[in-house]
PDB file of C-alpha atoms in Angstrom:
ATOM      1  CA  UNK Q   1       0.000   0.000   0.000  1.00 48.00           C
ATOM      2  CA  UNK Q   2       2.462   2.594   0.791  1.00 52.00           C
ATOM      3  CA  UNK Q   3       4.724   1.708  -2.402  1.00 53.00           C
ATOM      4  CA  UNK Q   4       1.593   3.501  -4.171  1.00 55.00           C
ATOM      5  CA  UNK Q   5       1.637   6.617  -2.106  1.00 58.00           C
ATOM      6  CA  UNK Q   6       5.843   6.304  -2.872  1.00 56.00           C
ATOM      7  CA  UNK Q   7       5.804   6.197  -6.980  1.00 62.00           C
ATOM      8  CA  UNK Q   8       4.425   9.525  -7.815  1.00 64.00           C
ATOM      9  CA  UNK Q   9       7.088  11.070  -5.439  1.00 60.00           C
ATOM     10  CA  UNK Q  10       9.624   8.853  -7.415  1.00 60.00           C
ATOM     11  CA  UNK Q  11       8.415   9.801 -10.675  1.00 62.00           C
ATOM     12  CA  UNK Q  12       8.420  13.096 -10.178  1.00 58.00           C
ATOM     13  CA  UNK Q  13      12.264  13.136  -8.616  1.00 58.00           C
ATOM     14  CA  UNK Q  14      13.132  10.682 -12.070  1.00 65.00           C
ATOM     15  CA  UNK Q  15      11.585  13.346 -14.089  1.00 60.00           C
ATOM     16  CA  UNK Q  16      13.131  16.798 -12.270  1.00 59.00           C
ATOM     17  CA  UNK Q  17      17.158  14.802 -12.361  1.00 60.00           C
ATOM     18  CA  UNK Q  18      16.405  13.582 -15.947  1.00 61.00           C
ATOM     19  CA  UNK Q  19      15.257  17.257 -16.553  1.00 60.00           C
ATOM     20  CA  UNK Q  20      18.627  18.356 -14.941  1.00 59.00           C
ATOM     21  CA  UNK Q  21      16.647  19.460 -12.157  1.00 60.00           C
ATOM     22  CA  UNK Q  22      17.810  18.283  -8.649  1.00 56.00           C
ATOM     23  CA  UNK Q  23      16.150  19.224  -5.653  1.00 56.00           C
ATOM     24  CA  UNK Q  24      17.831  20.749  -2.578  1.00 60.00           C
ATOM     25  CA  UNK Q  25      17.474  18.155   0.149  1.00 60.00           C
ATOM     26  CA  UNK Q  26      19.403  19.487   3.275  1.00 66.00           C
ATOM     27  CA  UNK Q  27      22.367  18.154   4.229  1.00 66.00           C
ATOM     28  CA  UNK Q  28      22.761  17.924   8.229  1.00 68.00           C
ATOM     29  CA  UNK Q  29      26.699  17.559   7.900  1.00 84.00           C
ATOM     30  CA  UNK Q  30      27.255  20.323   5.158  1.00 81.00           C
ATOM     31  CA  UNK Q  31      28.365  22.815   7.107  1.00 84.00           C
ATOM     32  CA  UNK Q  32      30.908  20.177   8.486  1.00 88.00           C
ATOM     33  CA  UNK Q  33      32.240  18.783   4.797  1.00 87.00           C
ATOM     34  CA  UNK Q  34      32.943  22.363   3.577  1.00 89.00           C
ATOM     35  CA  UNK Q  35      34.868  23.016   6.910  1.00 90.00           C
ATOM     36  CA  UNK Q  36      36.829  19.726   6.877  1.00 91.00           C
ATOM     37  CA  UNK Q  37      36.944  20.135   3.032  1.00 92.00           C
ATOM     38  CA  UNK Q  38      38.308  23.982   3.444  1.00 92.00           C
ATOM     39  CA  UNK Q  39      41.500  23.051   6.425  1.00 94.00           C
ATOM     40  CA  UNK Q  40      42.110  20.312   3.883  1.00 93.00           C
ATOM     41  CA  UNK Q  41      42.743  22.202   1.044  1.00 94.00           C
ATOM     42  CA  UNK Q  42      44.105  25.425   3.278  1.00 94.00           C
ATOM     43  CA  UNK Q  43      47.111  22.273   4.756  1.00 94.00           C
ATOM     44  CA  UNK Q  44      47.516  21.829   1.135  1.00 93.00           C
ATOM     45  CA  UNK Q  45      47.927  24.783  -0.249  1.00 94.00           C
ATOM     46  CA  UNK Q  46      50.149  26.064   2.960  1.00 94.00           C
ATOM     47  CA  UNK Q  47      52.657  23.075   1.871  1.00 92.00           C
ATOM     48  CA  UNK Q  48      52.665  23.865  -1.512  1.00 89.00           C
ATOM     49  CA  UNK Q  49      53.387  27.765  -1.220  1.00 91.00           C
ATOM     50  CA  UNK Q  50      56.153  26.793   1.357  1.00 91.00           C
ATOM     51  CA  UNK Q  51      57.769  25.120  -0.802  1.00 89.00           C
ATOM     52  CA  UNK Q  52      61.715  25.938  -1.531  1.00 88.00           C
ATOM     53  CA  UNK Q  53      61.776  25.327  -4.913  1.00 87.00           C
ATOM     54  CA  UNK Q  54      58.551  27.835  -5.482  1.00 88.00           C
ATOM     55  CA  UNK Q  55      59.943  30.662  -7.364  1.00 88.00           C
ATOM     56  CA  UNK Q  56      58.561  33.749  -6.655  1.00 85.00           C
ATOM     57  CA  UNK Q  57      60.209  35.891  -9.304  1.00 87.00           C
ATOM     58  CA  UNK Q  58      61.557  35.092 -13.130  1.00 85.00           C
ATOM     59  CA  UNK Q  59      65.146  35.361 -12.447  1.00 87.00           C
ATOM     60  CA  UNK Q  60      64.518  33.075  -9.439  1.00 86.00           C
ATOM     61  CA  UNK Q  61      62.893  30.927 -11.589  1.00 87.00           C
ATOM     62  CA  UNK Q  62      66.034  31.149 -14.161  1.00 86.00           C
ATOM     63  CA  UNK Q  63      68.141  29.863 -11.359  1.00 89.00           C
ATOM     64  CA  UNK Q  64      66.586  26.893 -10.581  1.00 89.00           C
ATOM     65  CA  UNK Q  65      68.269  23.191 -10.779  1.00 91.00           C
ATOM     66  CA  UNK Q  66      66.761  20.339 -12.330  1.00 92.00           C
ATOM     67  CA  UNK Q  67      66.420  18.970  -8.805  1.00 93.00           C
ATOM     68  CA  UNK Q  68      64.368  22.007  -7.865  1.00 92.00           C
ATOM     69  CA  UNK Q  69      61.801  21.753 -10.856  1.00 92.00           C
ATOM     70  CA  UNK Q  70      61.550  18.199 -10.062  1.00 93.00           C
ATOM     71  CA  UNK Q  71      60.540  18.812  -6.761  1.00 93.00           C
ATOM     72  CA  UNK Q  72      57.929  21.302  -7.974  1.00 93.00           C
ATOM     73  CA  UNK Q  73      56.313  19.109  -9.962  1.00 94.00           C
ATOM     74  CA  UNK Q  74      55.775  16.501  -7.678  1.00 94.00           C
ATOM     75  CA  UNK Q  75      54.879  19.014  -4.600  1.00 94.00           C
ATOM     76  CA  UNK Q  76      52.228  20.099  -7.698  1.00 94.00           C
ATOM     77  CA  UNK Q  77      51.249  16.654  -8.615  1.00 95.00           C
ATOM     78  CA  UNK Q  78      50.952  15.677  -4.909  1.00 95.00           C
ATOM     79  CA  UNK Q  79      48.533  19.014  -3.880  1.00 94.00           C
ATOM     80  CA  UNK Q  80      46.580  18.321  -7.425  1.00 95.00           C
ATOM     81  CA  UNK Q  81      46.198  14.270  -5.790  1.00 95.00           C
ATOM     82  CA  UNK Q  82      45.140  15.945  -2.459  1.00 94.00           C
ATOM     83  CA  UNK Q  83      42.493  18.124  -4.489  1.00 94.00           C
ATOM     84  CA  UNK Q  84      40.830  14.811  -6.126  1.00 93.00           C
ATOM     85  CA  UNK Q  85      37.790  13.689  -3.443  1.00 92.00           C
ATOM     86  CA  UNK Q  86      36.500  17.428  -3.904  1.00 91.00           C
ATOM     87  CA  UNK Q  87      33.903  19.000  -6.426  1.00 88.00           C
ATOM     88  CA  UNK Q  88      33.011  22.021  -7.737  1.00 88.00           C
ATOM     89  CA  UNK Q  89      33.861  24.307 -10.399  1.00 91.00           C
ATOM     90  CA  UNK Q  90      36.613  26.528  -7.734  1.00 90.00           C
ATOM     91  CA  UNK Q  91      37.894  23.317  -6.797  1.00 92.00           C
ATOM     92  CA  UNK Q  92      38.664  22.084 -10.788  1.00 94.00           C
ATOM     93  CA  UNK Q  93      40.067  25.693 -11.598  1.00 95.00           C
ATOM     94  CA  UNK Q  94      42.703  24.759  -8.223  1.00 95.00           C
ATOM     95  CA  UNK Q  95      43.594  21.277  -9.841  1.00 95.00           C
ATOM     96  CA  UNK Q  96      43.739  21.891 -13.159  1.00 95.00           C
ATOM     97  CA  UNK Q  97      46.479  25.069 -12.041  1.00 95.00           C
ATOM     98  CA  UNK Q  98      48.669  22.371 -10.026  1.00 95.00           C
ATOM     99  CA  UNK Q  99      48.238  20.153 -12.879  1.00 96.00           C
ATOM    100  CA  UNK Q 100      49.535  22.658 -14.994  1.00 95.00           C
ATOM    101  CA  UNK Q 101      52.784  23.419 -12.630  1.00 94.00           C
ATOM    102  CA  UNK Q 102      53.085  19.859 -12.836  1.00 93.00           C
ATOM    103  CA  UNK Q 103      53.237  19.792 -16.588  1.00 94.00           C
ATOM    104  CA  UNK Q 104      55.286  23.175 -16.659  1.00 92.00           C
ATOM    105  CA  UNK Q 105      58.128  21.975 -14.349  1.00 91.00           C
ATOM    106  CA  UNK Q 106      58.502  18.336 -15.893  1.00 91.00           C
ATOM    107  CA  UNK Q 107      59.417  20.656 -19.636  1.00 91.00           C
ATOM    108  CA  UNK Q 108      61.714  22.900 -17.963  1.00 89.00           C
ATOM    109  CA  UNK Q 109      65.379  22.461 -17.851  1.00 88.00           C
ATOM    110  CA  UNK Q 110      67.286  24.961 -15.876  1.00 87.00           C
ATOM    111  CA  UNK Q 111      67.461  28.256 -17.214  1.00 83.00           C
ATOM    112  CA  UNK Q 112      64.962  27.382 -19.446  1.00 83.00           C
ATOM    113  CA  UNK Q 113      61.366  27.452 -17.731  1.00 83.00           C
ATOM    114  CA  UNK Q 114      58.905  29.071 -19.583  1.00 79.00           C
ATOM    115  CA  UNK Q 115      56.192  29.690 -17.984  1.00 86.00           C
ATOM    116  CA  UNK Q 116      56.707  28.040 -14.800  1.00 90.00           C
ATOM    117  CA  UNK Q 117      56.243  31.419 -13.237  1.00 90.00           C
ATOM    118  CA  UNK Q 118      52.927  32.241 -14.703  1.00 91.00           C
ATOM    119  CA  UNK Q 119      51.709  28.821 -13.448  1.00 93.00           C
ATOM    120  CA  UNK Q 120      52.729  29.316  -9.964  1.00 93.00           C
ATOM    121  CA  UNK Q 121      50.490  32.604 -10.160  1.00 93.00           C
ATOM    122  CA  UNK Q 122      47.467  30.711 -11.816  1.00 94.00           C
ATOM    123  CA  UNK Q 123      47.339  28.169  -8.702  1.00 95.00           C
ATOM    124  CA  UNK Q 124      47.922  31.454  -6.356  1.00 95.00           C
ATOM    125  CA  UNK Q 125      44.760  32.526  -8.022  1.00 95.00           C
ATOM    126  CA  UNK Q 126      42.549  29.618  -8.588  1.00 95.00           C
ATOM    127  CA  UNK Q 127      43.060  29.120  -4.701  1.00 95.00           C
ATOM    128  CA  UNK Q 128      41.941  33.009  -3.317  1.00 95.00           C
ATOM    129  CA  UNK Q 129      39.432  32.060  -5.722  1.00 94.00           C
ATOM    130  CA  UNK Q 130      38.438  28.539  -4.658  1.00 93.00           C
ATOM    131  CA  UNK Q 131      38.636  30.631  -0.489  1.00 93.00           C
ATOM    132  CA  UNK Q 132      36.769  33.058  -1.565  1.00 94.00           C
ATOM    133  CA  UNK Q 133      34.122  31.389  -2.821  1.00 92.00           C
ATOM    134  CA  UNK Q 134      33.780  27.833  -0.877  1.00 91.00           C
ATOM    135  CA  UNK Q 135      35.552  28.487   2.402  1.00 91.00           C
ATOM    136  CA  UNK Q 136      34.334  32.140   2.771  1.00 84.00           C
TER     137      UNK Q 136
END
């Protein structure tokens, strides 16, 4: 009896997602996730901008060692892995900047880096962005 009182309420939330429509059911925890998801990414980002081989100017950036850029690239790769459980559109832009540090550093040599700099300023954006608008 009550599985006929249920299956116009599930039609109706079939036909709203299939629609693209999804309703806004409360989450009692939400508060909680963007918290836990904001210190997360906030440790991250701390140990990425701490980093020693983070250049902070181009003729920094000219100086460094292939050590140096390797580091980078991993310290990118590893923040970009630490980024992966979350969603939203802020949280892409973050990735897809360490992602492209990542890329960056693994084609520079020393004395030869490009754009490594520019990168480095596109993940110090995407994250006051991703604060700004998720943590704020």
């Amino acid at each position: 009896m009550a599985n006929h009182r249920l299956r116009p309420a599930a039609a109706l939330v079939t036909a709203l997602a299939l629609a693209g429509c999804v309703p806004d059911i409360p989450e009692p925890d939400r508060a909680e996730r963007i918290a836990a998801e904001c210190a997360a990414v906030a440790a991250g980002y701390e140990t990425w901008s701490a980093s020693s081989a983070l250049p902070d100017s181009q003729p920094v950036a000219d100086t460094l060692g292939q050590e140096q850029l390797d580091q980078l690239g991993r310290e990118a790769a590893a923040f970009r892995d630490l980024l992966q459980p979350y969603q939203g559109e802020t949280v892409r832009s973050l990735r897809a900047a360490a992602a492209t540090v990542e890329r960056v550093a693994g084609q520079a040599t020393p004395g030869r880096v490009g754009t490594l700099l520019a990168a480095v300023a596109g993940v110090e954006a995407a994250h006051r962005s991703y604060a700004a608008e998720v943590c704020a």
